[in-house]
Amino acid sequence: MSTQLGNSPTKVRDHRWTALVVIAIAQLMVALDATVVNIALPSAQAALDFSDGERAWVVTAYTSAVAGLLLLGGRIADRFGRRRSFLVGLIGFAASSALAGLAPSLGLLITGRALQGAFAAVLMPTAMSLIAVTFTDGKERAKAFGVYGAVASSGAAVGLLVGGVLTEYAGWRWCLYINVAIALVAFAIGARVLPHAEGLNQGRIDLVSGALVTGGLAALVYGCAQAATEGWGSAAVLVPLAIGAVGVAAFLVRQSRVSEPLLPLWVLADASRLGAYLSVAAAVVGSFGMFLMLTYHFQAVLGWSAVRTGFAFMPLSIAVTAGSYGLGSAMLPRVAPRTLIVPGMLVAATGLFLLAGLSTESSYVMRIMPAEVLLGVGMGCVFTPAISVATSNIDMRFAGVAAATASTFMQVGGSIGTAVLNSVAVAATASAGIGAAAVVHGFATATTYAAVLLLTVGIVAAALVRTPRPAHDEN
């Protein structure tokens, strides 16, 4: 099956960078939505009158749906065509955002958030694969992935700022309504400039596999989240963890037996690609660990407003952009990806370790801001080369699957990692007593765990990622 892009190569070249802007806008919208609602949760809780225990579902309904459905989304992109899938994903995301924004009850809000996650699961791998097949020149590909990496990795931090501003000055529902406007603008431009490509019009989409991986990952996230209040040894934790493990295992077994798997296991068999997947997952755990701790530190411990809290994350967002585009994109055509990924993991871990000594008296300028900068620069240096490795040296017919797998690892890292770190923080706080000092001790302990994870995965990446420098592909 031909994989030529569009009816006119000249037209595609003329519109490539405009298409990249559309893809980046859509990715920013998806990345924003992972955190933009977090700061709005207290206002939404007061308006819809739901409990503290139910509050977590507003966040996990989105992240769990994304993580569980990404592989199916990548297969949809390959099967029906990336342009078509991308545009349908935009319309679906706009509609589900409107539904969540209008929700008169928690149940409808959760439904809207889950639908947002489902359409985001189509948008994310489609966006990455569109870049992979549109930019083939070495230098241009590095620049394009630099833009994407900066948007993908800084979107969560920007979401905290946007969420704070919208909540304080427009109301919490506008944290959802804003997606409608963004998606419609992206659709209007994308319909004109996105490259046309035929889908792989063969075979069926394996819905059984999609159900297994979606249910399995959702159960794992739920079990890890329950540990915060029930304890790791409780049935409320062990039962969903067991169900999730069985679901994921059954999914992997099925992938080895069906003729057209959602995740061809040969995608994971490549050591460099697996190392890239693990690196982006760990980097996301690190960033979400910082969001988890600092959001509550700023508001609950220091008493800052939602807007001030959002602005306090700006150094992290700026540092991620500098790391992704200023360093990662500029250096990727000249050095092997491992040369960026491994030091990036170590720098990010250093930022997290800096927060291990956080106290109620710690200075924002002297301790928190430097930690944000180190984590941001490190993450930026990881994301750009890792995403490039994940989608390189692969048949373009399967670019959607490779991209979806990278995005799945990101979302699994964000979902399960956040749930685990939250449970660690709660346990550490309980052991330290009561009061603000105990709360901060819990957050610092969780961040230390995240730093150790980054160091460990950095060592693993050094051993696995063997993709050579791409200089010979630049011409």
JSON list of N, CA and C in Angstrom, two decimals, residues 36-77:
[
{"chain": "A", "resi": 36, "resn": "VAL", "atom": "N", "xyz": [-5.14, 21.28, 33.55]},
{"chain": "A", "resi": 36, "resn": "VAL", "atom": "CA", "xyz": [-5.85, 22.55, 33.66]},
{"chain": "A", "resi": 36, "resn": "VAL", "atom": "C", "xyz": [-7.01, 22.47, 34.65]},
{"chain": "A", "resi": 37, "resn": "VAL", "atom": "N", "xyz": [-7.58, 21.28, 34.80]},
{"chain": "A", "resi": 37, "resn": "VAL", "atom": "CA", "xyz": [-8.72, 21.12, 35.71]},
{"chain": "A", "resi": 37, "resn": "VAL", "atom": "C", "xyz": [-8.27, 20.98, 37.17]},
{"chain": "A", "resi": 38, "resn": "ASN", "atom": "N", "xyz": [-7.01, 20.61, 37.37]},
{"chain": "A", "resi": 38, "resn": "ASN", "atom": "CA", "xyz": [-6.54, 20.35, 38.74]},
{"chain": "A", "resi": 38, "resn": "ASN", "atom": "C", "xyz": [-6.77, 21.53, 39.68]},
{"chain": "A", "resi": 39, "resn": "ILE", "atom": "N", "xyz": [-6.34, 22.70, 39.27]},
{"chain": "A", "resi": 39, "resn": "ILE", "atom": "CA", "xyz": [-6.48, 23.87, 40.12]},
{"chain": "A", "resi": 39, "resn": "ILE", "atom": "C", "xyz": [-7.95, 24.27, 40.27]},
{"chain": "A", "resi": 40, "resn": "ALA", "atom": "N", "xyz": [-8.78, 23.91, 39.27]},
{"chain": "A", "resi": 40, "resn": "ALA", "atom": "CA", "xyz": [-10.20, 24.25, 39.31]},
{"chain": "A", "resi": 40, "resn": "ALA", "atom": "C", "xyz": [-11.01, 23.30, 40.18]},
{"chain": "A", "resi": 41, "resn": "LEU", "atom": "N", "xyz": [-10.42, 22.20, 40.64]},
{"chain": "A", "resi": 41, "resn": "LEU", "atom": "CA", "xyz": [-11.18, 21.18, 41.36]},
{"chain": "A", "resi": 41, "resn": "LEU", "atom": "C", "xyz": [-11.91, 21.70, 42.60]},
{"chain": "A", "resi": 42, "resn": "PRO", "atom": "N", "xyz": [-11.28, 22.53, 43.44]},
{"chain": "A", "resi": 42, "resn": "PRO", "atom": "CA", "xyz": [-12.01, 23.02, 44.61]},
{"chain": "A", "resi": 42, "resn": "PRO", "atom": "C", "xyz": [-13.30, 23.76, 44.24]},
{"chain": "A", "resi": 43, "resn": "SER", "atom": "N", "xyz": [-13.25, 24.59, 43.21]},
{"chain": "A", "resi": 43, "resn": "SER", "atom": "CA", "xyz": [-14.44, 25.32, 42.77]},
{"chain": "A", "resi": 43, "resn": "SER", "atom": "C", "xyz": [-15.49, 24.38, 42.20]},
{"chain": "A", "resi": 44, "resn": "ALA", "atom": "N", "xyz": [-15.04, 23.40, 41.39]},
{"chain": "A", "resi": 44, "resn": "ALA", "atom": "CA", "xyz": [-15.99, 22.44, 40.82]},
{"chain": "A", "resi": 44, "resn": "ALA", "atom": "C", "xyz": [-16.63, 21.59, 41.92]},
{"chain": "A", "resi": 45, "resn": "GLN", "atom": "N", "xyz": [-15.83, 21.23, 42.93]},
{"chain": "A", "resi": 45, "resn": "GLN", "atom": "CA", "xyz": [-16.34, 20.43, 44.03]},
{"chain": "A", "resi": 45, "resn": "GLN", "atom": "C", "xyz": [-17.42, 21.18, 44.80]},
{"chain": "A", "resi": 46, "resn": "ALA", "atom": "N", "xyz": [-17.19, 22.46, 45.03]},
{"chain": "A", "resi": 46, "resn": "ALA", "atom": "CA", "xyz": [-18.18, 23.27, 45.75]},
{"chain": "A", "resi": 46, "resn": "ALA", "atom": "C", "xyz": [-19.46, 23.44, 44.92]},
{"chain": "A", "resi": 47, "resn": "ALA", "atom": "N", "xyz": [-19.31, 23.60, 43.60]},
{"chain": "A", "resi": 47, "resn": "ALA", "atom": "CA", "xyz": [-20.46, 23.82, 42.75]},
{"chain": "A", "resi": 47, "resn": "ALA", "atom": "C", "xyz": [-21.31, 22.56, 42.57]},
{"chain": "A", "resi": 48, "resn": "LEU", "atom": "N", "xyz": [-20.66, 21.41, 42.44]},
{"chain": "A", "resi": 48, "resn": "LEU", "atom": "CA", "xyz": [-21.38, 20.16, 42.17]},
{"chain": "A", "resi": 48, "resn": "LEU", "atom": "C", "xyz": [-21.57, 19.31, 43.42]},
{"chain": "A", "resi": 49, "resn": "ASP", "atom": "N", "xyz": [-20.97, 19.72, 44.54]},
{"chain": "A", "resi": 49, "resn": "ASP", "atom": "CA", "xyz": [-21.19, 19.08, 45.83]},
{"chain": "A", "resi": 49, "resn": "ASP", "atom": "C", "xyz": [-20.81, 17.59, 45.81]},
{"chain": "A", "resi": 50, "resn": "PHE", "atom": "N", "xyz": [-19.53, 17.31, 45.49]},
{"chain": "A", "resi": 50, "resn": "PHE", "atom": "CA", "xyz": [-19.06, 15.93, 45.62]},
{"chain": "A", "resi": 50, "resn": "PHE", "atom": "C", "xyz": [-17.95, 15.86, 46.66]},
{"chain": "A", "resi": 51, "resn": "SER", "atom": "N", "xyz": [-17.68, 14.65, 47.13]},
{"chain": "A", "resi": 51, "resn": "SER", "atom": "CA", "xyz": [-16.78, 14.46, 48.27]},
{"chain": "A", "resi": 51, "resn": "SER", "atom": "C", "xyz": [-15.32, 14.49, 47.86]},
{"chain": "A", "resi": 52, "resn": "ASP", "atom": "N", "xyz": [-14.44, 14.55, 48.86]},
{"chain": "A", "resi": 52, "resn": "ASP", "atom": "CA", "xyz": [-13.01, 14.51, 48.59]},
{"chain": "A", "resi": 52, "resn": "ASP", "atom": "C", "xyz": [-12.61, 13.20, 47.93]},
{"chain": "A", "resi": 53, "resn": "GLY", "atom": "N", "xyz": [-13.23, 12.10, 48.35]},
{"chain": "A", "resi": 53, "resn": "GLY", "atom": "CA", "xyz": [-12.90, 10.82, 47.75]},
{"chain": "A", "resi": 53, "resn": "GLY", "atom": "C", "xyz": [-13.28, 10.72, 46.29]},
{"chain": "A", "resi": 54, "resn": "GLU", "atom": "N", "xyz": [-14.37, 11.39, 45.92]},
{"chain": "A", "resi": 54, "resn": "GLU", "atom": "CA", "xyz": [-14.83, 11.36, 44.53]},
{"chain": "A", "resi": 54, "resn": "GLU", "atom": "C", "xyz": [-14.05, 12.33, 43.64]},
{"chain": "A", "resi": 55, "resn": "ARG", "atom": "N", "xyz": [-13.38, 13.27, 44.26]},
{"chain": "A", "resi": 55, "resn": "ARG", "atom": "CA", "xyz": [-12.69, 14.30, 43.50]},
{"chain": "A", "resi": 55, "resn": "ARG", "atom": "C", "xyz": [-11.65, 13.74, 42.53]},
{"chain": "A", "resi": 56, "resn": "ALA", "atom": "N", "xyz": [-10.96, 12.69, 42.94]},
{"chain": "A", "resi": 56, "resn": "ALA", "atom": "CA", "xyz": [-9.89, 12.14, 42.11]},
{"chain": "A", "resi": 56, "resn": "ALA", "atom": "C", "xyz": [-10.39, 11.64, 40.76]},
{"chain": "A", "resi": 57, "resn": "TRP", "atom": "N", "xyz": [-11.66, 11.24, 40.70]},
{"chain": "A", "resi": 57, "resn": "TRP", "atom": "CA", "xyz": [-12.18, 10.70, 39.45]},
{"chain": "A", "resi": 57, "resn": "TRP", "atom": "C", "xyz": [-12.22, 11.74, 38.34]},
{"chain": "A", "resi": 58, "resn": "VAL", "atom": "N", "xyz": [-12.30, 13.03, 38.68]},
{"chain": "A", "resi": 58, "resn": "VAL", "atom": "CA", "xyz": [-12.30, 14.07, 37.66]},
{"chain": "A", "resi": 58, "resn": "VAL", "atom": "C", "xyz": [-10.99, 14.06, 36.89]},
{"chain": "A", "resi": 59, "resn": "VAL", "atom": "N", "xyz": [-9.90, 13.73, 37.57]},
{"chain": "A", "resi": 59, "resn": "VAL", "atom": "CA", "xyz": [-8.58, 13.67, 36.94]},
{"chain": "A", "resi": 59, "resn": "VAL", "atom": "C", "xyz": [-8.34, 12.30, 36.31]},
{"chain": "A", "resi": 60, "resn": "THR", "atom": "N", "xyz": [-8.59, 11.23, 37.07]},
{"chain": "A", "resi": 60, "resn": "THR", "atom": "CA", "xyz": [-8.25, 9.90, 36.57]},
{"chain": "A", "resi": 60, "resn": "THR", "atom": "C", "xyz": [-9.17, 9.42, 35.46]},
{"chain": "A", "resi": 61, "resn": "ALA", "atom": "N", "xyz": [-10.38, 9.94, 35.37]},
{"chain": "A", "resi": 61, "resn": "ALA", "atom": "CA", "xyz": [-11.25, 9.56, 34.25]},
{"chain": "A", "resi": 61, "resn": "ALA", "atom": "C", "xyz": [-10.62, 9.94, 32.93]},
{"chain": "A", "resi": 62, "resn": "TYR", "atom": "N", "xyz": [-9.92, 11.08, 32.92]},
{"chain": "A", "resi": 62, "resn": "TYR", "atom": "CA", "xyz": [-9.25, 11.54, 31.70]},
{"chain": "A", "resi": 62, "resn": "TYR", "atom": "C", "xyz": [-7.98, 10.74, 31.44]},
{"chain": "A", "resi": 63, "resn": "THR", "atom": "N", "xyz": [-7.08, 10.70, 32.43]},
{"chain": "A", "resi": 63, "resn": "THR", "atom": "CA", "xyz": [-5.79, 10.06, 32.21]},
{"chain": "A", "resi": 63, "resn": "THR", "atom": "C", "xyz": [-5.90, 8.57, 31.96]},
{"chain": "A", "resi": 64, "resn": "SER", "atom": "N", "xyz": [-6.84, 7.91, 32.64]},
{"chain": "A", "resi": 64, "resn": "SER", "atom": "CA", "xyz": [-7.00, 6.48, 32.45]},
{"chain": "A", "resi": 64, "resn": "SER", "atom": "C", "xyz": [-7.54, 6.17, 31.06]},
{"chain": "A", "resi": 65, "resn": "ALA", "atom": "N", "xyz": [-8.47, 6.98, 30.58]},
{"chain": "A", "resi": 65, "resn": "ALA", "atom": "CA", "xyz": [-9.01, 6.78, 29.23]},
{"chain": "A", "resi": 65, "resn": "ALA", "atom": "C", "xyz": [-7.93, 6.99, 28.18]},
{"chain": "A", "resi": 66, "resn": "VAL", "atom": "N", "xyz": [-7.11, 8.01, 28.37]},
{"chain": "A", "resi": 66, "resn": "VAL", "atom": "CA", "xyz": [-6.02, 8.25, 27.42]},
{"chain": "A", "resi": 66, "resn": "VAL", "atom": "C", "xyz": [-5.05, 7.07, 27.41]},
{"chain": "A", "resi": 67, "resn": "ALA", "atom": "N", "xyz": [-4.60, 6.67, 28.58]},
{"chain": "A", "resi": 67, "resn": "ALA", "atom": "CA", "xyz": [-3.61, 5.60, 28.66]},
{"chain": "A", "resi": 67, "resn": "ALA", "atom": "C", "xyz": [-4.15, 4.29, 28.08]},
{"chain": "A", "resi": 68, "resn": "GLY", "atom": "N", "xyz": [-5.40, 3.98, 28.39]},
{"chain": "A", "resi": 68, "resn": "GLY", "atom": "CA", "xyz": [-5.95, 2.70, 27.95]},
{"chain": "A", "resi": 68, "resn": "GLY", "atom": "C", "xyz": [-6.30, 2.63, 26.48]},
{"chain": "A", "resi": 69, "resn": "LEU", "atom": "N", "xyz": [-6.61, 3.78, 25.87]},
{"chain": "A", "resi": 69, "resn": "LEU", "atom": "CA", "xyz": [-7.11, 3.77, 24.50]},
{"chain": "A", "resi": 69, "resn": "LEU", "atom": "C", "xyz": [-6.09, 4.25, 23.47]},
{"chain": "A", "resi": 70, "resn": "LEU", "atom": "N", "xyz": [-4.89, 4.62, 23.90]},
{"chain": "A", "resi": 70, "resn": "LEU", "atom": "CA", "xyz": [-3.92, 5.17, 22.97]},
{"chain": "A", "resi": 70, "resn": "LEU", "atom": "C", "xyz": [-3.52, 4.18, 21.88]},
{"chain": "A", "resi": 71, "resn": "LEU", "atom": "N", "xyz": [-3.30, 2.93, 22.25]},
{"chain": "A", "resi": 71, "resn": "LEU", "atom": "CA", "xyz": [-2.91, 1.95, 21.24]},
{"chain": "A", "resi": 71, "resn": "LEU", "atom": "C", "xyz": [-4.02, 1.76, 20.21]},
{"chain": "A", "resi": 72, "resn": "LEU", "atom": "N", "xyz": [-5.26, 1.75, 20.67]},
{"chain": "A", "resi": 72, "resn": "LEU", "atom": "CA", "xyz": [-6.39, 1.68, 19.75]},
{"chain": "A", "resi": 72, "resn": "LEU", "atom": "C", "xyz": [-6.42, 2.93, 18.87]},
{"chain": "A", "resi": 73, "resn": "GLY", "atom": "N", "xyz": [-6.12, 4.09, 19.47]},
{"chain": "A", "resi": 73, "resn": "GLY", "atom": "CA", "xyz": [-6.09, 5.33, 18.70]},
{"chain": "A", "resi": 73, "resn": "GLY", "atom": "C", "xyz": [-5.03, 5.31, 17.62]},
{"chain": "A", "resi": 74, "resn": "GLY", "atom": "N", "xyz": [-3.86, 4.76, 17.94]},
{"chain": "A", "resi": 74, "resn": "GLY", "atom": "CA", "xyz": [-2.81, 4.65, 16.93]},
{"chain": "A", "resi": 74, "resn": "GLY", "atom": "C", "xyz": [-3.20, 3.74, 15.80]},
{"chain": "A", "resi": 75, "resn": "ARG", "atom": "N", "xyz": [-3.88, 2.66, 16.11]},
{"chain": "A", "resi": 75, "resn": "ARG", "atom": "CA", "xyz": [-4.33, 1.73, 15.07]},
{"chain": "A", "resi": 75, "resn": "ARG", "atom": "C", "xyz": [-5.40, 2.37, 14.20]},
{"chain": "A", "resi": 76, "resn": "ILE", "atom": "N", "xyz": [-6.28, 3.17, 14.81]},
{"chain": "A", "resi": 76, "resn": "ILE", "atom": "CA", "xyz": [-7.30, 3.89, 14.05]},
{"chain": "A", "resi": 76, "resn": "ILE", "atom": "C", "xyz": [-6.64, 4.86, 13.06]},
{"chain": "A", "resi": 77, "resn": "ALA", "atom": "N", "xyz": [-5.58, 5.54, 13.51]},
{"chain": "A", "resi": 77, "resn": "ALA", "atom": "CA", "xyz": [-4.87, 6.46, 12.63]},
{"chain": "A", "resi": 77, "resn": "ALA", "atom": "C", "xyz": [-4.27, 5.74, 11.43]}
]
